[in-house]
mmCIF file of C-alpha atoms in Angstrom:
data_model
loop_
_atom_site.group_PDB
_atom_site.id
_atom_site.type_symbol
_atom_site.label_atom_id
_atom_site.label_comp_id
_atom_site.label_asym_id
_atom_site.label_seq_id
_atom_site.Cartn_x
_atom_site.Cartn_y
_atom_site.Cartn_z
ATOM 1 C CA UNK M 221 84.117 91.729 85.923
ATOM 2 C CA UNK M 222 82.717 94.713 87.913
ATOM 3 C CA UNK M 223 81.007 97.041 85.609
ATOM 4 C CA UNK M 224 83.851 100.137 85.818
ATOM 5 C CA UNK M 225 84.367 101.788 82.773
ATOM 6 C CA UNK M 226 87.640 104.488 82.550
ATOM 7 C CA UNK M 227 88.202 106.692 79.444
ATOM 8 C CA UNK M 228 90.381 107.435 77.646
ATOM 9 C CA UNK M 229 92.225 104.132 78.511
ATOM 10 C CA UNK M 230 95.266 105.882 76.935
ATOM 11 C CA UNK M 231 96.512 109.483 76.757
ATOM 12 C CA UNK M 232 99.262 111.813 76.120
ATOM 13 C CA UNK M 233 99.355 115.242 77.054
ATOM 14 C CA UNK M 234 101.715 118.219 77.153
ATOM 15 C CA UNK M 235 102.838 119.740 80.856
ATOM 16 C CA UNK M 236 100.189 122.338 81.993
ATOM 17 C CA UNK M 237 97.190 121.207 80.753
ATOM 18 C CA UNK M 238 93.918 120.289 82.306
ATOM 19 C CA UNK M 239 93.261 116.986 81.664
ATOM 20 C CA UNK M 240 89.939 115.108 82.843
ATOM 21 C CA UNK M 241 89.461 110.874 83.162
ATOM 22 C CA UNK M 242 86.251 110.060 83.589
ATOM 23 C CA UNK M 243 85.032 106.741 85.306
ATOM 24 C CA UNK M 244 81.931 105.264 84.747
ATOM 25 C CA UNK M 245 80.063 102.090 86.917
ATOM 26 C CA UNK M 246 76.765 100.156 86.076
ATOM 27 C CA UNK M 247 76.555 98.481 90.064
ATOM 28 C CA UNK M 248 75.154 101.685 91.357
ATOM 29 C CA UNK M 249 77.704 101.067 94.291
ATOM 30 C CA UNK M 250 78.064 104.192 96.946
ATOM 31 C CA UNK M 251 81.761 104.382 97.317
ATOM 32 C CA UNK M 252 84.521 105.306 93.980
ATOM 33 C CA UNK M 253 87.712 106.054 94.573
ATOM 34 C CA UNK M 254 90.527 106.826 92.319
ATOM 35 C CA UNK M 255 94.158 105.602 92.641
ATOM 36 C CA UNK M 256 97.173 106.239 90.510
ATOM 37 C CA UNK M 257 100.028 103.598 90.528
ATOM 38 C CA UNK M 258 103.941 103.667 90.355
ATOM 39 C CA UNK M 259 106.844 101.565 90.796
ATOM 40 C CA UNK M 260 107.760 101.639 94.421
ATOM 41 C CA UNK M 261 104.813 103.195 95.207
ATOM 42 C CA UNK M 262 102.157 100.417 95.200
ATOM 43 C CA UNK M 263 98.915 101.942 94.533
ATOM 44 C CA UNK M 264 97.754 105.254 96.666
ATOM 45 C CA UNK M 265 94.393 106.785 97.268
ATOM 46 C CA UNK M 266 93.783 110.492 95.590
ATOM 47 C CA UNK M 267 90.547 111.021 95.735
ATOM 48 C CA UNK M 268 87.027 109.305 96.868
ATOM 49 C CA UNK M 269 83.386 109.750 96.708
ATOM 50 C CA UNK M 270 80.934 108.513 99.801
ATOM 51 C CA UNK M 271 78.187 109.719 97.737
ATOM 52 C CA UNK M 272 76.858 112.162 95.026
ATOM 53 C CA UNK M 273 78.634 115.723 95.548
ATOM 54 C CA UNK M 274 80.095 113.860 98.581
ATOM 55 C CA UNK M 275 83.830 114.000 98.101
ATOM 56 C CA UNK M 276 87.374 113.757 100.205
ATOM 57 C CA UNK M 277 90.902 113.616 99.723
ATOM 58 C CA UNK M 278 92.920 110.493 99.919
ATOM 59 C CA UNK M 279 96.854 110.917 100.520
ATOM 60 C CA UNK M 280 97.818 112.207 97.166
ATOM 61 C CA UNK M 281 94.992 115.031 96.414
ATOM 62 C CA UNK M 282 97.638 117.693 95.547
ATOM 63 C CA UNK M 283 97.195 118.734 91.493
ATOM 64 C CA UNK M 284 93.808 117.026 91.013
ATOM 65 C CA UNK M 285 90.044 117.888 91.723
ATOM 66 C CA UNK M 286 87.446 115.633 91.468
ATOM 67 C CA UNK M 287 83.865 115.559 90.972
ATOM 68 C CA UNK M 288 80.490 113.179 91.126
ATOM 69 C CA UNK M 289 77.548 114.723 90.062
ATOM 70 C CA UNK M 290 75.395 111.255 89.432
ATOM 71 C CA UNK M 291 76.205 107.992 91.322
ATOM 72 C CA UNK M 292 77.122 105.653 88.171
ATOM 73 C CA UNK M 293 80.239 108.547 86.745
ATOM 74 C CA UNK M 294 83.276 110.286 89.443
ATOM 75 C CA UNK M 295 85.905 111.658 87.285
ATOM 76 C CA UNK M 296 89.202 113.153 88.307
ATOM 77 C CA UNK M 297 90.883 116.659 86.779
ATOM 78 C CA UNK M 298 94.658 117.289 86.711
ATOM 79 C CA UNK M 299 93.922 121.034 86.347
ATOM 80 C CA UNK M 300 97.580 121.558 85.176
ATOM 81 C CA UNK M 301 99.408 118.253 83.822
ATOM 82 C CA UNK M 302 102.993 117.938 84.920
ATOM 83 C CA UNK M 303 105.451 115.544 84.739
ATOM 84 C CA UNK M 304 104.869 113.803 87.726
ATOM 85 C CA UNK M 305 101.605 112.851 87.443
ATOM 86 C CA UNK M 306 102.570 110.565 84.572
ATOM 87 C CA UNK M 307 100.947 107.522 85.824
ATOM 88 C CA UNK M 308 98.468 104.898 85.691
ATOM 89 C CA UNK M 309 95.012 105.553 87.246
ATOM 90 C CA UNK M 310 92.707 103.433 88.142
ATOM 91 C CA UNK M 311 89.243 103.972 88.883
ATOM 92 C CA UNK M 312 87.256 101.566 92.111
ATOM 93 C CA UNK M 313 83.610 101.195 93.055
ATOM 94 C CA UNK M 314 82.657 99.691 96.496
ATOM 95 C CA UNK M 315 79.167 99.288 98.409
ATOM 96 C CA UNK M 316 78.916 98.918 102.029
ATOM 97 C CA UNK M 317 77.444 95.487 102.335
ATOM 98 C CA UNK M 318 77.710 95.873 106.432
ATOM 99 C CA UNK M 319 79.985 96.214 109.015
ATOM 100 C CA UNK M 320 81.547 92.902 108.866
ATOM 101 C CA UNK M 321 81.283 92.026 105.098
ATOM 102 C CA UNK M 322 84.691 93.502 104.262
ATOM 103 C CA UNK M 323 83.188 96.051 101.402
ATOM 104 C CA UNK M 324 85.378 94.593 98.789
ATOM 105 C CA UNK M 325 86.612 97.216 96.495
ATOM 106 C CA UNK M 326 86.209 96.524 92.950
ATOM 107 C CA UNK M 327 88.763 97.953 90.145
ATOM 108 C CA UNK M 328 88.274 99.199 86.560
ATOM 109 C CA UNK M 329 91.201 98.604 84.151
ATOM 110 C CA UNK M 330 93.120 101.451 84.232
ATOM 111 C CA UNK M 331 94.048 104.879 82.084
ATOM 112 C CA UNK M 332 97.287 105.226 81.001
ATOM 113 C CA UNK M 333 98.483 108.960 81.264
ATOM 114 C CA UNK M 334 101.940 110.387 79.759
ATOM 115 C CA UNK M 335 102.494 114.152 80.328
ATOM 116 C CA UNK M 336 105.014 114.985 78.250
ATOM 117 C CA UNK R 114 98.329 104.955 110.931
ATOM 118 C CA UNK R 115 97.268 102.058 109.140
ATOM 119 C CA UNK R 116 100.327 100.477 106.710
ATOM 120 C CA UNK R 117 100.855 97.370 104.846
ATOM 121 C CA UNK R 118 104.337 95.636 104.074
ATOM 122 C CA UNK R 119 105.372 93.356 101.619
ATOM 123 C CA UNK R 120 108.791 92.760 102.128
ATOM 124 C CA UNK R 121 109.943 90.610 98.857
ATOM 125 C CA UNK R 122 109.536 92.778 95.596
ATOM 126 C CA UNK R 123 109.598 89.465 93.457
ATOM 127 C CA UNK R 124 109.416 85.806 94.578
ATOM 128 C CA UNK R 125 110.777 83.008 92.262
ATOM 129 C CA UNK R 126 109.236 79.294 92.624
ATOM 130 C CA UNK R 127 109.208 76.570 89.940
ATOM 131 C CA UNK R 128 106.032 75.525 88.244
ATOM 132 C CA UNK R 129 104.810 72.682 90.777
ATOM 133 C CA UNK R 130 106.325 74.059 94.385
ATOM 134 C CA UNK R 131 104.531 75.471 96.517
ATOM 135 C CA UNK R 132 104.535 79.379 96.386
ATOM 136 C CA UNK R 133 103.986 81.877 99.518
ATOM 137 C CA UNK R 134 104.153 85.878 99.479
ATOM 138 C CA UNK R 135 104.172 87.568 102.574
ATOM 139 C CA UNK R 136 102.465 90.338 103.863
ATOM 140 C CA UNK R 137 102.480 92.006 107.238
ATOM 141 C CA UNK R 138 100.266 95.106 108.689
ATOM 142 C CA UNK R 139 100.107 97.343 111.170
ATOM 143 C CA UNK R 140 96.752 99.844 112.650
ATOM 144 C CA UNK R 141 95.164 100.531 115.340
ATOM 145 C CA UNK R 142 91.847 98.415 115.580
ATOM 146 C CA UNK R 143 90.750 94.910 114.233
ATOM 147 C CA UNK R 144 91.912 94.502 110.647
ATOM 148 C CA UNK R 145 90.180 93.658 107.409
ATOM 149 C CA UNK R 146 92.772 92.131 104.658
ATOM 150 C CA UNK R 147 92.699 91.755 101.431
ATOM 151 C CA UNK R 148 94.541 90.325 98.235
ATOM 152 C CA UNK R 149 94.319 91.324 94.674
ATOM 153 C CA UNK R 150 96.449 90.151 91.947
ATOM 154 C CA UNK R 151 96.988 92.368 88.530
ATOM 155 C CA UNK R 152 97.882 90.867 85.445
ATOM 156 C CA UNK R 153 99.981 93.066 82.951
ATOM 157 C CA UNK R 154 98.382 96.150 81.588
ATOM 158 C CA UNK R 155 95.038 95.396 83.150
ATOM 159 C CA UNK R 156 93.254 96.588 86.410
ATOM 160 C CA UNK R 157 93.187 94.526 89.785
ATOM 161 C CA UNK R 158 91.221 91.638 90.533
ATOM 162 C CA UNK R 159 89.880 90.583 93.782
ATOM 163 C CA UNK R 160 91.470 87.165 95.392
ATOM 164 C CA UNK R 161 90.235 86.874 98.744
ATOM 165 C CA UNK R 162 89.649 87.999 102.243
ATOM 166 C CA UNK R 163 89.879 88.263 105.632
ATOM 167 C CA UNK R 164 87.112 89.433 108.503
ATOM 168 C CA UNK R 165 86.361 87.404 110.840
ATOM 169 C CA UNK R 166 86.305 84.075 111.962
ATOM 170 C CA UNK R 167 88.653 80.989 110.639
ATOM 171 C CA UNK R 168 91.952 82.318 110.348
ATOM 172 C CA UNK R 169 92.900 80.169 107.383
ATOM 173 C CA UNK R 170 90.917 81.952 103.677
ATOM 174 C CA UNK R 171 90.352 80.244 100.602
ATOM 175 C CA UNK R 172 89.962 82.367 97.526
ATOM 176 C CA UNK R 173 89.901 82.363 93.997
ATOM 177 C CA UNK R 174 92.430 80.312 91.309
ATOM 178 C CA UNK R 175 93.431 77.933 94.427
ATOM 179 C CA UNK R 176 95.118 80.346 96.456
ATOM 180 C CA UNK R 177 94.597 80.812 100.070
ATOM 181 C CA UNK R 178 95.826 82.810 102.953
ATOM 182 C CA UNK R 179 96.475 82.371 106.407
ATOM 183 C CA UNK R 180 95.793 85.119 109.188
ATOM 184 C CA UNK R 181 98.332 85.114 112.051
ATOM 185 C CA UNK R 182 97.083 88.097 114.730
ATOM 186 C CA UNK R 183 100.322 87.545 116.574
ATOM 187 C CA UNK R 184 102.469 88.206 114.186
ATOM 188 C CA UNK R 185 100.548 90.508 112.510
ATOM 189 C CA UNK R 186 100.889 88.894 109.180
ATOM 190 C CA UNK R 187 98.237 87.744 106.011
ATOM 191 C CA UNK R 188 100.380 85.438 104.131
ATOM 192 C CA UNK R 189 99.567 84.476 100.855
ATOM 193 C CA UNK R 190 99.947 80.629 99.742
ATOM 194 C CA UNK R 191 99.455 78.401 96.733
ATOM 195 C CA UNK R 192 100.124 74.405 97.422
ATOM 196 C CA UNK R 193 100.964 73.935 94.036
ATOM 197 C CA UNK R 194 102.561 77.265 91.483
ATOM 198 C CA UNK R 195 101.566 77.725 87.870
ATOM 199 C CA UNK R 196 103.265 79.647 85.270
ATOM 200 C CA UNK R 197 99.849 81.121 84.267
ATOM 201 C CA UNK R 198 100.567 82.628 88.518
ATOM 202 C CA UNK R 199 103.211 85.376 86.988
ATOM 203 C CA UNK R 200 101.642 88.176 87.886
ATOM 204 C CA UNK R 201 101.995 91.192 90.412
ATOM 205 C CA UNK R 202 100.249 90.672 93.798
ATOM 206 C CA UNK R 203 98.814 93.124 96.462
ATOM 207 C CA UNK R 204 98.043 93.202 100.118
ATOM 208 C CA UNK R 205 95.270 95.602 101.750
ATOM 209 C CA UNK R 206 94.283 96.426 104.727
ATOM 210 C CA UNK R 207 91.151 98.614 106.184
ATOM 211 C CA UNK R 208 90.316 98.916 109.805
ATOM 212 C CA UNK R 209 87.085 97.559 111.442
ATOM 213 C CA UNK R 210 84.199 100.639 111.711
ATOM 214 C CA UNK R 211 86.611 103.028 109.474
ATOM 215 C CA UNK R 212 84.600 105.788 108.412
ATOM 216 C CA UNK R 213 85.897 106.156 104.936
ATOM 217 C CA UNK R 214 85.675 102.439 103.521
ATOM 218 C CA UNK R 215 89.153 102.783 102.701
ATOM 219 C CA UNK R 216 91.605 100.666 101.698
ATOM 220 C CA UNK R 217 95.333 100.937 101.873
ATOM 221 C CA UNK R 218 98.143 98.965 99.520
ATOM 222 C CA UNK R 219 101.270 97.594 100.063
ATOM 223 C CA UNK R 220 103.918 97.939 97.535
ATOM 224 C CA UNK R 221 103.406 94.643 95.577
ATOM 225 C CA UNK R 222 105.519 91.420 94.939
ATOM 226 C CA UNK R 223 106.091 90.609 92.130
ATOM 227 C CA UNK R 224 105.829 86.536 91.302
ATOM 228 C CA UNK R 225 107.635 84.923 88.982
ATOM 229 C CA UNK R 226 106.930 80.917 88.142
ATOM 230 C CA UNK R 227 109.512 79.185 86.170
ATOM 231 C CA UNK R 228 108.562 76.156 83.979
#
């Protein structure tokens, strides 16, 4: 297993407030990303790091914030919990091995998040 | 845009058969593919993929997948199904030279062996 560590695995939390999951890698890879998951949705892309304070959106960046201050932790901010951001979230590490390796990306085992 | 597409949200195959779920893609640019298969309640882990070279992959737990440029496709196949298989699967795609090191999902099938 990849060394990706997510807390709090589980959580519950009341609409409108911040909440922060923090992810945490021992490969000292470049890249982390973070995903959230949902039924129909497959998984999509909300935030990613290239790089320490290096950070862009992915295609769901609305209601979170993110921030990587040392390579090995990224963690992601709902500033204001709702209802839809009940989800799971999962955490990814990749290193760019070269152009034609593939950069396999590398997933923790998710946080569990009910806003309630 | 870059998208994936797995058109069966569960395939059903008895313990034994052999077991394919399909994926198809679509960007602009040669692709790099990629399956992952998650397991209830825990993250997703890496099965194999596709760069260059022989179009037929080999990857981990006996699975393999076949690229098909024509038909734009990344099938993934299993000569023989186990029930220890159940388990949600996921197609990826990234374009060659993409700045970000991105990858995007499809939706997920869902497989289902019977004993």
């Amino acid at each position: 297993d990849a060394g990706i560590t997510q807390s709090p695995r589980h959580k519950v939390t009341e609409t409108g407030t911040p909440v922060t999951l923090r992810c945490h890698q021992t490969e000292n890879h470049r890249y982390m990303y973070w995903y959230r998951q949902d039924p129909g949705h497959g998984l999509r892309l909300i935030h990613y790091s290239y790089g320490v304070k290096d950070t862009d959106k992915g295609e769901v960046s609305d209601g979170y914030s993110v921030s990587r201050s040392k390579t090995e932790d990224f963690l992601l901010t709902l500033e204001s919990a709702t209802s839809s951001q009940t989800s799971v979230y999962f955490c990814a590490i990749s290193e760019v091995q070269g152009v034609r390796s593939g950069n396999t990306i590398y997933f923790g085992e998710g946080s569990w998040l009910t806003v309630v | 845009a870059q998208s994936v597409a797995q058109p069966e949200d569960q395939v059903n195959v008895a313990e034994g058969n052999p077991l394919t779920v399909k994926c198809t893609y679509s960007v602009s640019g040669n692709p790099y593919l990629f399956w992952y298969v998650q397991y209830p309640n825990r993250g997703l882990q890496f099965l194999l993929k596709y760069i260059t070279g022989d179009n037929l992959v080999k990857g981990s737990y006996g699975f393999e997948a076949e690229f098909n440029k024509s038909q734009t496709s990344f099938h993934l196949k299993k000569p023989s199904a186990l029930v220890s298989d159940s388990a949600l699967y996921f197609c990826a795609v990234r374009v060659e030279g993409g700045a970000t090191n991105k990858l995007i999902f499809g939706t997920g099938t869902l497989l289902a062996v019977q004993p």
